[in-house]
Coordinates of C-alpha atoms and ligand atoms in Angstrom, one line a residue:
X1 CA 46.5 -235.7 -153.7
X2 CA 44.7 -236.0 -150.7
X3 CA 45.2 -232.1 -149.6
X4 CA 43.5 -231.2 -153.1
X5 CA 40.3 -232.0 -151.4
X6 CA 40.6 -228.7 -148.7
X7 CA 41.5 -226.7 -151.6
X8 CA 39.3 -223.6 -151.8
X9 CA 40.4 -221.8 -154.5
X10 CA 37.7 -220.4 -156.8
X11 CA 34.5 -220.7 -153.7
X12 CA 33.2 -218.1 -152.1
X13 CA 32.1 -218.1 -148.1
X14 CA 30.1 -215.9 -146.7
X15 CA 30.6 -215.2 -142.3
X16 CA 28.3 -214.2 -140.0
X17 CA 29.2 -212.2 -136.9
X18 CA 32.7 -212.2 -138.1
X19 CA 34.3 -209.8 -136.5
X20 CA 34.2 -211.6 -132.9
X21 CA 36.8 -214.3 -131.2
X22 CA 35.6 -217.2 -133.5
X23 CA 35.4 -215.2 -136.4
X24 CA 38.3 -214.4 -137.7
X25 CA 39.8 -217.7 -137.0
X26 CA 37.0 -219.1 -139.7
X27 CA 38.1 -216.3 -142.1
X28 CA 41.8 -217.3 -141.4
X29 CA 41.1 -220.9 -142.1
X30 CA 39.4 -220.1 -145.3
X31 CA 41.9 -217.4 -146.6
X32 CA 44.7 -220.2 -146.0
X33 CA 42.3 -222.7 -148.1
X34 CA 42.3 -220.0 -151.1
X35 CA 38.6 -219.1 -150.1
X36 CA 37.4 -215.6 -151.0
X37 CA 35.7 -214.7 -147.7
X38 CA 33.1 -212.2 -147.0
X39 CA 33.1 -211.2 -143.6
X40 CA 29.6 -209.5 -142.3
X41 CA 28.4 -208.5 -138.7
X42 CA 26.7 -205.5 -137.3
X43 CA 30.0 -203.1 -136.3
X44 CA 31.3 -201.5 -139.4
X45 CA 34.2 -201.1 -137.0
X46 CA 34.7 -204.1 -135.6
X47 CA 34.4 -205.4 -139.7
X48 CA 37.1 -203.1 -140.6
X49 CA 39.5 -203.8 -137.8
X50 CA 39.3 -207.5 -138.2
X51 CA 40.6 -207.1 -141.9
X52 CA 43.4 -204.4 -141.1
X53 CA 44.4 -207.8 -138.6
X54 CA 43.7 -210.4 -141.4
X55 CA 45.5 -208.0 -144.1
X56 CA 48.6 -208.2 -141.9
X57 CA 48.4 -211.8 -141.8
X58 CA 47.7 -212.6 -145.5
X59 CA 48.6 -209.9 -146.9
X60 CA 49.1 -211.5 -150.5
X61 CA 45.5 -212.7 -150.5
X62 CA 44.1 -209.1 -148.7
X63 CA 42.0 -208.4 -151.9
X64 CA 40.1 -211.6 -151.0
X65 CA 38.3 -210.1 -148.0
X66 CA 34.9 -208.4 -148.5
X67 CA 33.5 -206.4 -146.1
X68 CA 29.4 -206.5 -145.4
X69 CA 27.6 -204.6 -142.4
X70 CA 24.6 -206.9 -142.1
X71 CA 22.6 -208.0 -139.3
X72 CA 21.4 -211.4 -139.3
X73 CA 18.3 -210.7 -137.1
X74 CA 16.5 -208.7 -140.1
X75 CA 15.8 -210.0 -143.0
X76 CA 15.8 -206.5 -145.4
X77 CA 19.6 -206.6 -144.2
X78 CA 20.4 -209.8 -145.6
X79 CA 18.4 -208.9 -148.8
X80 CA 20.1 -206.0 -148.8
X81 CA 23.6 -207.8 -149.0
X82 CA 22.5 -210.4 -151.4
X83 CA 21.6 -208.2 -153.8
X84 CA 24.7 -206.5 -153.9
X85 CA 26.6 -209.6 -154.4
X86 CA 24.2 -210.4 -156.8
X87 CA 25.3 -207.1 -158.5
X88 CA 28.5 -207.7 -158.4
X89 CA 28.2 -211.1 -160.0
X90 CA 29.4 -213.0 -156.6
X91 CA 28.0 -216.4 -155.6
X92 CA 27.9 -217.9 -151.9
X93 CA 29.4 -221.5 -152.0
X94 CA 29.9 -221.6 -148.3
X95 CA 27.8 -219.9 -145.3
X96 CA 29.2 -220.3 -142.0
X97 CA 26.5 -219.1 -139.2
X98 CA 28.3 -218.1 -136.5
X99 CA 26.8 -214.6 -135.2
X100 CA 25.3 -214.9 -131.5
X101 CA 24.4 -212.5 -129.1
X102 CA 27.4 -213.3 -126.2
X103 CA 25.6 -214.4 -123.8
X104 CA 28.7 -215.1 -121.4
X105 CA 28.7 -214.8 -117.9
X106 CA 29.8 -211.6 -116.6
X107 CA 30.1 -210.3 -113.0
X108 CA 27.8 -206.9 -113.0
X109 CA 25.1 -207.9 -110.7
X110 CA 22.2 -206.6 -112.1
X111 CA 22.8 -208.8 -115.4
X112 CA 23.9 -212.0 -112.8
X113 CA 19.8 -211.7 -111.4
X114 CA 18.4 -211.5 -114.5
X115 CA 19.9 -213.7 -116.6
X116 CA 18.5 -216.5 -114.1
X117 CA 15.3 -218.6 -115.3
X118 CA 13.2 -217.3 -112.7
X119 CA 13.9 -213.3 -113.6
X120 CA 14.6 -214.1 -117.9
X121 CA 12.8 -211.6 -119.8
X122 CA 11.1 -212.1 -122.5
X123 CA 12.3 -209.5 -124.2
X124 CA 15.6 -211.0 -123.9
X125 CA 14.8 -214.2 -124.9
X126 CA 13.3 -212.5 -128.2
X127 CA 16.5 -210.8 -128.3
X128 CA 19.0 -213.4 -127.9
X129 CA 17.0 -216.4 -130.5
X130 CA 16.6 -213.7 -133.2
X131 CA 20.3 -213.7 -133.5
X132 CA 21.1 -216.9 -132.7
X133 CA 18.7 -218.8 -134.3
X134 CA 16.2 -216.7 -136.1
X135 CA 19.0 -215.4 -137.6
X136 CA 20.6 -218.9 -138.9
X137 CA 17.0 -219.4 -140.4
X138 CA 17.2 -216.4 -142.0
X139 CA 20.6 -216.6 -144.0
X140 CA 19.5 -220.0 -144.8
X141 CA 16.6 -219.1 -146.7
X142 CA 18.0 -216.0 -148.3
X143 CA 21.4 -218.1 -149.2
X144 CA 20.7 -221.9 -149.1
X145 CA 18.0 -221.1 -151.7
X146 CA 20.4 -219.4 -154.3
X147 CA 23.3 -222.5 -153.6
X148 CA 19.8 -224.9 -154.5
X149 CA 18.3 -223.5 -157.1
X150 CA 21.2 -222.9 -159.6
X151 CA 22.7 -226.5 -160.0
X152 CA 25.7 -225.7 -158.0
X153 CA 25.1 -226.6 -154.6
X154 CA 27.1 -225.5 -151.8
X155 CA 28.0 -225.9 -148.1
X156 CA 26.4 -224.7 -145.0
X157 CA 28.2 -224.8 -141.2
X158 CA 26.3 -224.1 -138.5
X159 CA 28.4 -222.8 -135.5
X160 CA 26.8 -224.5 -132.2
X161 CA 28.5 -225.2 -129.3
X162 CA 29.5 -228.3 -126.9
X163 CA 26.1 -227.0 -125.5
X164 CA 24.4 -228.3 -128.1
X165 CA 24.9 -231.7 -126.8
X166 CA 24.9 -231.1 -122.7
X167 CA 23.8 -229.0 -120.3
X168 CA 25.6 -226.4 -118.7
X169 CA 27.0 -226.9 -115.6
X170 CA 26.2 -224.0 -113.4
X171 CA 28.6 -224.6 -111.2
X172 CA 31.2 -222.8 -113.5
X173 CA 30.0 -219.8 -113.1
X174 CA 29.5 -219.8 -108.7
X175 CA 30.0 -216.9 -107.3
X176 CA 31.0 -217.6 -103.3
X177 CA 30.2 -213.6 -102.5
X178 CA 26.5 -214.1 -104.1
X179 CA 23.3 -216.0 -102.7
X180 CA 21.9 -218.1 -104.4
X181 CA 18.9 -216.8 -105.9
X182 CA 21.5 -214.0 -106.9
X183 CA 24.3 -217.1 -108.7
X184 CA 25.2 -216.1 -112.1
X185 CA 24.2 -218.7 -114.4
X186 CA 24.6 -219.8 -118.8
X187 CA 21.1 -218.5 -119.2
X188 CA 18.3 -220.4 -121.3
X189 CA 18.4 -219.3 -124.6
X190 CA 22.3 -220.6 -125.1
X191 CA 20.9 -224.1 -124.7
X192 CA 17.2 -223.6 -126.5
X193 CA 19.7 -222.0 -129.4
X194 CA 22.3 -224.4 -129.4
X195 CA 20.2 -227.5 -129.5
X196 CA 17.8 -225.8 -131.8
X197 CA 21.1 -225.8 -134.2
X198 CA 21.2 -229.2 -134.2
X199 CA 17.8 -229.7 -135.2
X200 CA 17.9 -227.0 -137.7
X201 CA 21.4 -228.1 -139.0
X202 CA 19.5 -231.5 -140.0
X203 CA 16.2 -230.4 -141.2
X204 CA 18.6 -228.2 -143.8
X205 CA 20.7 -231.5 -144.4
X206 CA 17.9 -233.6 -145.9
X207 CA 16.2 -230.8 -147.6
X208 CA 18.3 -229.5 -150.1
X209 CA 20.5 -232.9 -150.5
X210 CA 19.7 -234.1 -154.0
X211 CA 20.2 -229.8 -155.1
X212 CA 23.8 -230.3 -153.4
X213 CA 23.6 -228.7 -150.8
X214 CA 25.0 -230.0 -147.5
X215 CA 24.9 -228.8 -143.8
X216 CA 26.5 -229.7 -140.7
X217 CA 27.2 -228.7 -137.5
X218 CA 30.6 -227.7 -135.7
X219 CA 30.5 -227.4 -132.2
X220 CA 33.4 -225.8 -129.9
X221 CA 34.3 -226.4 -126.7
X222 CA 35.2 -223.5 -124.6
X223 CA 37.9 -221.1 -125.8
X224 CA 40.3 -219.4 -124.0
X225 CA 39.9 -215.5 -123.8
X226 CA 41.6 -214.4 -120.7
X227 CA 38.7 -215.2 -118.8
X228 CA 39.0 -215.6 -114.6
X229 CA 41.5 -218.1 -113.3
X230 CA 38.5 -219.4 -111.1
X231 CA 36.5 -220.1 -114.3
X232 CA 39.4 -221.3 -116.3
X233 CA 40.4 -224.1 -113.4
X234 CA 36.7 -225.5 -112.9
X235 CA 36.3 -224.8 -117.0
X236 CA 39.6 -227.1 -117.3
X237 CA 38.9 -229.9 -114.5
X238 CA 36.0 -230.8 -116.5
X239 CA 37.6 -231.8 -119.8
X240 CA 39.8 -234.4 -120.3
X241 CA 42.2 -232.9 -122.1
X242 CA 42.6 -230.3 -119.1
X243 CA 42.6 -227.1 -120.7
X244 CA 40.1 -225.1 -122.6
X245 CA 40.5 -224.4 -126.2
X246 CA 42.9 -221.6 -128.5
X247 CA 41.1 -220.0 -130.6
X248 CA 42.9 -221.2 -133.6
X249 CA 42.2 -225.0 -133.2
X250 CA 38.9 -224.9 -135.0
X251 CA 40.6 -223.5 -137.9
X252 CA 41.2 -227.5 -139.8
X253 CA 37.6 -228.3 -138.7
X254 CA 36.6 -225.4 -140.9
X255 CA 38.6 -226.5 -144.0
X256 CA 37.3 -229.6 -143.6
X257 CA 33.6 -229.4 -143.3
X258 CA 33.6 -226.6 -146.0
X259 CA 35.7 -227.8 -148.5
X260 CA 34.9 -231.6 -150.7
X261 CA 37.3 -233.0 -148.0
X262 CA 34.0 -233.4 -146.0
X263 CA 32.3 -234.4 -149.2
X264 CA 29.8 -237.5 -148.0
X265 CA 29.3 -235.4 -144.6
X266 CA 25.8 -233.9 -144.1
X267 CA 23.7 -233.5 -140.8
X268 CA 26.5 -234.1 -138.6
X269 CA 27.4 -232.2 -135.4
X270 CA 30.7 -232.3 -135.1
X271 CA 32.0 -231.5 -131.6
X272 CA 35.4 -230.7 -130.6
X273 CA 35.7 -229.8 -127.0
X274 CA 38.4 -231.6 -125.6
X275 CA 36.6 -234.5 -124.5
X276 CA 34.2 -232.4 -122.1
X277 CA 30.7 -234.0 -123.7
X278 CA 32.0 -237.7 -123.2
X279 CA 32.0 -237.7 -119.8
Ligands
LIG1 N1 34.0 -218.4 -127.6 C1 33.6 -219.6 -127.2 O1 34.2 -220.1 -126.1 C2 32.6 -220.4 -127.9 C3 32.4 -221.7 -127.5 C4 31.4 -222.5 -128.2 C5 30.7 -221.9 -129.2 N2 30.9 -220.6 -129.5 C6 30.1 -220.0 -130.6 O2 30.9 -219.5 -131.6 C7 30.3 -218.4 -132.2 C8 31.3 -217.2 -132.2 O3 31.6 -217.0 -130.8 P1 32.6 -215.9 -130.4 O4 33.2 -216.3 -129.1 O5 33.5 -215.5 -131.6 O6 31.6 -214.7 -130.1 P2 31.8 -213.1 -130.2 O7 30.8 -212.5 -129.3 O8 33.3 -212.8 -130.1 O9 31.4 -212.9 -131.7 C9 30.0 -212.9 -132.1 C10 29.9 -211.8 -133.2 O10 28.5 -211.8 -133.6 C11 28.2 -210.5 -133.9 N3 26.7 -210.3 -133.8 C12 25.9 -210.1 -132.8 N4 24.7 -209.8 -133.1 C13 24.7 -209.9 -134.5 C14 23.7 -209.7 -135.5 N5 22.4 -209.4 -135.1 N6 24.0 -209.9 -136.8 C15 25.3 -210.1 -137.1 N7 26.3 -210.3 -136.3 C16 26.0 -210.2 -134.9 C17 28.9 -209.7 -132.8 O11 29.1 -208.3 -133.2 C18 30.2 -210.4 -132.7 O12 31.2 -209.9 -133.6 C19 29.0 -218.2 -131.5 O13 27.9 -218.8 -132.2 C20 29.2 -218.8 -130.2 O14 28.1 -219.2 -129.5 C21 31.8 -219.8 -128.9

């Protein structure tokens, strides 16, 4: 049976910055795929609210759902949740890097200046790849090295973005009211991190293939999170499909690049963003 292929029973995946939007929809897909998930971030909080929510959902597969603060920009933190898994005799099958700093557009004006090329800090820049990037480097050493060195391989997902195959459009994010050395705008880093993805995402694909391990890419399109109705029309007027994404329809890319379903795909980016990239 063809469906055998997404099952999940029996693997292991491990989520970074899991307790956001995106998140939980990952841990959702792999729940429903019989997936024990580990969900980690940096909010003990948020960690613990997301599986009060996922509990409610699956509530007959609630004692699949481990709980990990860790922050993917330092490395003892990673090490540190490794080697409890370790002690607790659990294996990572799947990691699905997803953690980012949101760098989304909002309307205080001091952060509108700054987040412009001319005024970008360094500091932020720093800030913003050690998550984003750094950070996917970093959970790829520490768990791309155990899923290749003990015969068993594994699978890797990368979460990128549509931006990791265009540039933004800055005219999403106009603000009449503003000048224009004052427009808000996507800053920098989301595009130097979402193409570095790719480029990661493929380096990873070819270097542990023969010890199993694949990678690939999955990049979203914009998702709906009552953001303004401005946004949402320009947002919507530049994808074919009209409309910008629900949360949950990333959940069957998920099962499918992390499960054997997706068996002969490695390196691939696989974009789903309504058609926005093609034009
Ligand atoms: N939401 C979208 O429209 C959209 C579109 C395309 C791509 N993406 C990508 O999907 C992923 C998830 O996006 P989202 O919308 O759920 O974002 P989100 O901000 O809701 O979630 C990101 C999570 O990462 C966590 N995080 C931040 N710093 C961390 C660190 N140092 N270590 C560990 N966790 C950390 C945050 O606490 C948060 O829970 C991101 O990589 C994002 O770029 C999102």
């Amino acid at each position: 049976m063809i469906l055998d292929k997404f099952n999940l029973k029996d693997k292991v995946a491990l989520i970074t910055g899991a307790a956001g939007l995106l998140g939980i929809e990952h841990a959702s897909a792999l729940l429903e795929t019989g997936a024990t998930v580990i969900l980690t971030d940096i909010s003990e909080q948020k960690l613990q609210d997301t599986k009060k929510k996922l509990s409610n959902y699956y509530d007959e597969v609630k004692q699949n759902i481990i709980l990990y603060v860790m922050d993917v920009a330092d490395l003892r933190s990673i090490h540190g949740v490794s080697a409890q898994l370790k002690k607790n005799d659990i294996r990572v099958d799947i990691l699905i890097n997803n953690a980012a700093i949101d760098p989304k557009v909002n309307n205080k004006i001091d952060s509108l200046a700054n987040s412009r090329l001319e005024n970008f800090s360094l500091s932020e820049w720093n800030k913003q790849l050690s998550v984003g990037l750094t950070g996917t480097f970093l959970t790829i050493q520490v768990f791309g090295t155990m899923m290749s060195s003990d015969g068993k391989g594994g699978v890797i997902l990368n979460i990128a973005s549509d931006l990791s195959v265009i540039a933004p459009d800055q005219k999403l994010y106009e603000n009449k009211l503003l000048p224009k050395n004052k427009q808000p705008v996507k800053p920098i880093t989301y595009s130097a991190i979402k193409f570095g993805l790719i480029g990661l995402t493929k380096y990873v694909s070819t270097y542990w293939a023969s010890d199993g391990v694949r990678c690939n890419a999955l990049s979203p399109g914009g998702v709906y999170n009552e953001q303004n109705k401005d946004f949402v029309t320009k947002l919507s007027s530049l994808i074919p499909l009209g409309r910008m994404a629900q949360p949950n329809e990333y959940r069957s890319a998920v099962q499918f690049l992390c499960s054997d379903a997706s068996s002969y795909m490695n390196g691939h980016n696989l974009v789903i963003d309504g058609g926005r990239s093609v034009l």
